[in-house]
Short mmCIF file of C-alpha atoms in Angstrom, two decimals:
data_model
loop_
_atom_site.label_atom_id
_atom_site.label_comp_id
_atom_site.label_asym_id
_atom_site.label_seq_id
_atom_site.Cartn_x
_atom_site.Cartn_y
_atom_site.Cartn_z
CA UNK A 98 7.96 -12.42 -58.06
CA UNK A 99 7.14 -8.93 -57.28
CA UNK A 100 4.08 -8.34 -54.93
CA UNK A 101 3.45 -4.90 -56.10
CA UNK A 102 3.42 -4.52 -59.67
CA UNK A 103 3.86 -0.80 -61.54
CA UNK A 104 2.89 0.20 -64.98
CA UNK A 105 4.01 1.18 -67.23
CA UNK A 106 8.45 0.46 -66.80
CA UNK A 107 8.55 3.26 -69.19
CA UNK A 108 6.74 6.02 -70.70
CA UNK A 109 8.40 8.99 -72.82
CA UNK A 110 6.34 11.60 -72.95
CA UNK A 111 5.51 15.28 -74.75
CA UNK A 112 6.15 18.55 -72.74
CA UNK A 113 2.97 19.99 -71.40
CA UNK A 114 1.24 16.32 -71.54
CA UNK A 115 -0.15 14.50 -68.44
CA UNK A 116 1.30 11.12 -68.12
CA UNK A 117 -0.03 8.08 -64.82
CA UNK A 118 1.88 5.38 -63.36
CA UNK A 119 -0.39 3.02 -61.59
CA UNK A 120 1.03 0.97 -58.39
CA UNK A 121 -0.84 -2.51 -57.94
CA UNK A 122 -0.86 -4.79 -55.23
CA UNK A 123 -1.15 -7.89 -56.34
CA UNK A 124 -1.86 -10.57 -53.91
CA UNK A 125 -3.03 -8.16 -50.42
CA UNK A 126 -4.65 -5.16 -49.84
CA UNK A 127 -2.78 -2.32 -49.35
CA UNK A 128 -4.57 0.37 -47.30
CA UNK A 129 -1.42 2.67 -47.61
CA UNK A 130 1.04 2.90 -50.52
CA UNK A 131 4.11 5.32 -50.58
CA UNK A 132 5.79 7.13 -53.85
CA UNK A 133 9.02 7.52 -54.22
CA UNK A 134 11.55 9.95 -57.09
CA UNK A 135 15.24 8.37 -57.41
CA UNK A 136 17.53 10.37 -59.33
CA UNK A 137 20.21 8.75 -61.12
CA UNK A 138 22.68 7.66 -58.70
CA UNK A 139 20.75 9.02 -55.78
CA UNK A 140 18.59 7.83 -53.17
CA UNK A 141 14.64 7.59 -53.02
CA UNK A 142 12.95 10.25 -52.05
CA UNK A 143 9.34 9.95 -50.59
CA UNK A 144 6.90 12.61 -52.63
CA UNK A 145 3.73 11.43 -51.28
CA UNK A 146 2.02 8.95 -48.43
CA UNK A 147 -1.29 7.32 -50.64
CA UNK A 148 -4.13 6.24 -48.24
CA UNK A 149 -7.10 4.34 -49.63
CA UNK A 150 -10.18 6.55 -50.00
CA UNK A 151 -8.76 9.96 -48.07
CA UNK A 152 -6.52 12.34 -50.15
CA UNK A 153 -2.88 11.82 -50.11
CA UNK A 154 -0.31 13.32 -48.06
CA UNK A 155 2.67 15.18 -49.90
CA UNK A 156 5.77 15.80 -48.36
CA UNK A 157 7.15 19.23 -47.97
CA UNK A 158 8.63 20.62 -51.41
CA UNK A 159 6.18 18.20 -53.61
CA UNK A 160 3.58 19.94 -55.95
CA UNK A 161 0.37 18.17 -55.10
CA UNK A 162 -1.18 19.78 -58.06
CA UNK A 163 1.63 18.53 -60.18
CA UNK A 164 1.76 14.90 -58.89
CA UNK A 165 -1.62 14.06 -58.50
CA UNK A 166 -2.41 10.70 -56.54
CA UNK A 167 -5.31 8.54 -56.27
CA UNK A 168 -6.03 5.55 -54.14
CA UNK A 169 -9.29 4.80 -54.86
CA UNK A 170 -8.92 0.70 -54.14
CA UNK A 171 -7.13 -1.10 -51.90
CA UNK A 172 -5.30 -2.31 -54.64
CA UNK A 173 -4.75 0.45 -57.10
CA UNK A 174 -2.99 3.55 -56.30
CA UNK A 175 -1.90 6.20 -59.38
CA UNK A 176 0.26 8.87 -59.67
CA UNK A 177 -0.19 11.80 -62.24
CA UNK A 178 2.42 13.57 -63.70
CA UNK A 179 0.40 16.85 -64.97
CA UNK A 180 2.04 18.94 -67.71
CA UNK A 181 5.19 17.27 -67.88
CA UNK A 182 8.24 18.83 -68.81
CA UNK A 183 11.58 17.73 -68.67
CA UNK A 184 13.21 18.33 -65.07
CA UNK A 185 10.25 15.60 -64.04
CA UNK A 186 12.19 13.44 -66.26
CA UNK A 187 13.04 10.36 -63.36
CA UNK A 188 12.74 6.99 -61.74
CA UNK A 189 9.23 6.64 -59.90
CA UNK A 190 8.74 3.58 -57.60
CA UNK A 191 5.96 2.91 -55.35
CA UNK A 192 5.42 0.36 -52.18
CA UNK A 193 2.97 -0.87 -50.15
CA UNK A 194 2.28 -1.41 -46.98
CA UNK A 195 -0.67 -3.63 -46.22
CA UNK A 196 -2.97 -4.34 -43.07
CA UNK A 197 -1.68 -8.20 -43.27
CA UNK A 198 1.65 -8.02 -43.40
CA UNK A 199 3.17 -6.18 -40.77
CA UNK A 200 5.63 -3.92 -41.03
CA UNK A 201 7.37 -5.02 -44.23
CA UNK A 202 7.06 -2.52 -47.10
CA UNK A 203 6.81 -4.16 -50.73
CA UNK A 204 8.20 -2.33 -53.75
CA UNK A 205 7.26 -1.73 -57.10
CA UNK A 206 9.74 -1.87 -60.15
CA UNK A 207 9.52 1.39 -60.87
CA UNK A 208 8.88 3.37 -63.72
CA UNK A 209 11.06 5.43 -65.70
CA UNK A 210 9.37 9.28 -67.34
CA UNK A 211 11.15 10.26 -69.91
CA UNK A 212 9.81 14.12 -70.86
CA UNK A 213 10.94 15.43 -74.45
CA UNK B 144 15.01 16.30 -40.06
CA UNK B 145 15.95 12.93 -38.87
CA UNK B 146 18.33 11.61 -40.66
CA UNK B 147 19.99 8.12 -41.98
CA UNK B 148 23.38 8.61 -43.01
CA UNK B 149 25.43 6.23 -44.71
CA UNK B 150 29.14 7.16 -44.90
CA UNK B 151 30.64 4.99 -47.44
CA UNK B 152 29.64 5.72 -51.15
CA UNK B 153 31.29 2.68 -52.34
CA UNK B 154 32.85 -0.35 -51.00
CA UNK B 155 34.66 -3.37 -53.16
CA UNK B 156 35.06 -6.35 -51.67
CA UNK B 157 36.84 -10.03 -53.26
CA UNK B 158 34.62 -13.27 -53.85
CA UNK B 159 33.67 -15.14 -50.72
CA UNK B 160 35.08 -12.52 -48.71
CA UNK B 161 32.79 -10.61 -45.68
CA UNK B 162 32.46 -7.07 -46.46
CA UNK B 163 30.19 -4.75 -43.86
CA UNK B 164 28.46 -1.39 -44.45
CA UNK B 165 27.79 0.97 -42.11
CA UNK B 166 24.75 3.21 -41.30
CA UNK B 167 23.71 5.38 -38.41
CA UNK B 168 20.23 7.05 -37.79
CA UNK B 169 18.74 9.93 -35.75
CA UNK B 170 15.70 9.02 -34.24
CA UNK B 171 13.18 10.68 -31.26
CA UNK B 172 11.48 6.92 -31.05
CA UNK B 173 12.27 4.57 -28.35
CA UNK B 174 10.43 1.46 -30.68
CA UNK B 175 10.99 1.84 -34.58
CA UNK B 176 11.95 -0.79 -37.60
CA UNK B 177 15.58 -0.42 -39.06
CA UNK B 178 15.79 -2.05 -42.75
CA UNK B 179 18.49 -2.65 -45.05
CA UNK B 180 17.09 -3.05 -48.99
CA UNK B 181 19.21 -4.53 -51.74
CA UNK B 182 18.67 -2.15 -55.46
CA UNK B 183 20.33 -3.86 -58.00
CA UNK B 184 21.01 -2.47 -61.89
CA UNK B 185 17.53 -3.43 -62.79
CA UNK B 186 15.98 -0.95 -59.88
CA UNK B 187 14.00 -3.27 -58.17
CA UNK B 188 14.22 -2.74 -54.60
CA UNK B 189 15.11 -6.10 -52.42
CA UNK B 190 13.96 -6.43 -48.73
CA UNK B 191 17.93 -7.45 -48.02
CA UNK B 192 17.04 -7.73 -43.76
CA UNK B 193 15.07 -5.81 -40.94
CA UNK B 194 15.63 -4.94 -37.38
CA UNK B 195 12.94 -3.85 -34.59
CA UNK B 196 14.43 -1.54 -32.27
CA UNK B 197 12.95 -3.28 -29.44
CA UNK B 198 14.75 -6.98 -29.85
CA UNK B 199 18.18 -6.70 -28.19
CA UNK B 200 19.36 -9.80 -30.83
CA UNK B 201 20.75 -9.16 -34.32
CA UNK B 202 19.21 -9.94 -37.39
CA UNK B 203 20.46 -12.69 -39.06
CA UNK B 204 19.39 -13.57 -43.06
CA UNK B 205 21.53 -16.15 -44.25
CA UNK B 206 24.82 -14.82 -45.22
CA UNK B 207 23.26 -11.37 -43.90
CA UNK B 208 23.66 -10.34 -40.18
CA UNK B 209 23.42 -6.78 -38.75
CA UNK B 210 25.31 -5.75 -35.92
CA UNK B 211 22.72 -3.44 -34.06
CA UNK B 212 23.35 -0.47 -31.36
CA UNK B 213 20.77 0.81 -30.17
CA UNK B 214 22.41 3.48 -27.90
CA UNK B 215 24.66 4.31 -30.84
CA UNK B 216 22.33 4.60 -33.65
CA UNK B 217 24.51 2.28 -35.70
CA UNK B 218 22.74 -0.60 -37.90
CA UNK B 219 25.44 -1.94 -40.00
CA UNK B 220 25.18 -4.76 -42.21
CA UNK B 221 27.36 -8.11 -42.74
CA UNK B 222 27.63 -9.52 -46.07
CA UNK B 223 29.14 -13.00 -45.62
CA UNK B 224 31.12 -15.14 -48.30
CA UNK B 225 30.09 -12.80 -50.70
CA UNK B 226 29.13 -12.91 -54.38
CA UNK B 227 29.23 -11.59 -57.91
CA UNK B 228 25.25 -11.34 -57.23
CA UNK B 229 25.59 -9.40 -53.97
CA UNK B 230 27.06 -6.74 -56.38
CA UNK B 231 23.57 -3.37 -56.17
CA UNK B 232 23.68 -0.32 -54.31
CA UNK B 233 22.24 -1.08 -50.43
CA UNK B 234 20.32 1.40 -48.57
CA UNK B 235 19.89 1.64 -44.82
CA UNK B 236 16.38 3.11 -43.74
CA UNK B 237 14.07 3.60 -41.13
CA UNK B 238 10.78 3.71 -40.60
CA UNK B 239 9.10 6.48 -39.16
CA UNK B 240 5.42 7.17 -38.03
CA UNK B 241 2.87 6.99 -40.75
CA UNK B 242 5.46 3.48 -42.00
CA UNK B 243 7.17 6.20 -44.00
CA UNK B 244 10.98 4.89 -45.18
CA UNK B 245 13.56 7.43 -44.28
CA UNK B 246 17.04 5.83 -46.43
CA UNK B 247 20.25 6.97 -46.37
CA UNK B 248 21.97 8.15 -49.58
CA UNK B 249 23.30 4.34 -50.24
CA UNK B 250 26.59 2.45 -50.97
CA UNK B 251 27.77 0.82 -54.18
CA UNK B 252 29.16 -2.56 -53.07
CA UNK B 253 31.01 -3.84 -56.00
CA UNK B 254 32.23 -8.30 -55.86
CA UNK B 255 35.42 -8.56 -57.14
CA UNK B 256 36.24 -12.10 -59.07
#
């Protein structure tokens, strides 16, 4: 099974509304966790590097006051979606990298948004 | 940018056949991690096999090998006597400072009964 667990698999959600996805690690810490935006067909692309108790760091293009993230456990990091509207409409996965386990990184299953 | 570029958008290949994909990197880094991950319809993304720059021997998974060079940049991956569950789009990435994953745009490998 998974090692990193993401809720919820889906959420449709309201224009304008603020929707969270929450990335667990499940069985280690995880003192850094990544998120990730696959289009359909398309490859992941890293939004945001989440490090437990400091503020995240986005990656050039990414709105940080759109995709707010907060990894305030070493088990627990969330991502935001504020005012929603449908072009954030995608596939969000997280991973995890944690201080036990080398350099393997540990995926979520993702999380569809669906904006109407 | 550095880069991970995979050239083939989609390969086929016949039951219990070998079928390999091919990715090449731009990196600064004289030590880095080289990964290939397995994403099949249901999204989840599979660990498929990892290389460290620094080990002059190929990884070898099971029925999955890599065929490493360094000096080249090339990491392609062997898929051995493959099957209908092999079937998912595979990225190649690399990992850069911070443990960021840089992937390549992926290849649809479709098993052919």
């Amino acid at each position: 099974g998974a090692v990193v667990s993401q809720h919820p698999s889906w959420v449709i959600c309201k224009s304008g509304t603020s929707v969270k996805i929450e990335c667990r690690s499940l069985d280690f810490q995880a003192t850094t966790m990544f998120w990730y935006r696959q289009f359909p067909k398309q490859s992941l692309m890293l939004m945001a590097t989440s490090n437990e108790g400091s503020k995240a760091t986005y990656e050039q293009g990414v709105e940080k006051d759109k995709f707010l993230i907060n990894h305030a456990s070493l088990t627990l990091s969330t991502l935001t979606v504020t005012s929603a509207h449908p072009e954030d409409s995608s596939f969000y996965i997280c991973s995890a990298r944690g201080s036990d386990r080398g350099n393997t990184i540990y995926f979520g299953e993702g999380s569809w948004l669906t904006v109407v | 940018a550095q880069t991970v570029t995979q050239s083939q958008p989609e390969m086929s290949v016949q039951e219990a056949e070998t079928v390999t994909l091919s990715c090449t990197y731009d990196t600064s880094e004289s030590d880095y991690y080289l990964f290939w991950y397995k994403q099949p319809p249901s999204r989840q993304m599979i660990l498929v096999i990892r290389q460290e720059a620094y080990k002059q021997q190929n990884a070898t998974e099971n029925r999955f090998s890599v065929n490493f060079q360094k000096a080249a940049k090339s990491f392609s991956l062997k898929i051995s006597d493959s099957q209908l569950g092999d079937a998912a789009m595979y990225f190649c990435a690399r990992m850069e400072y911070g443990n960021k994953l840089v992937f390549g745009a992926g290849t649809i490998l479709r098993v052919k009964s």
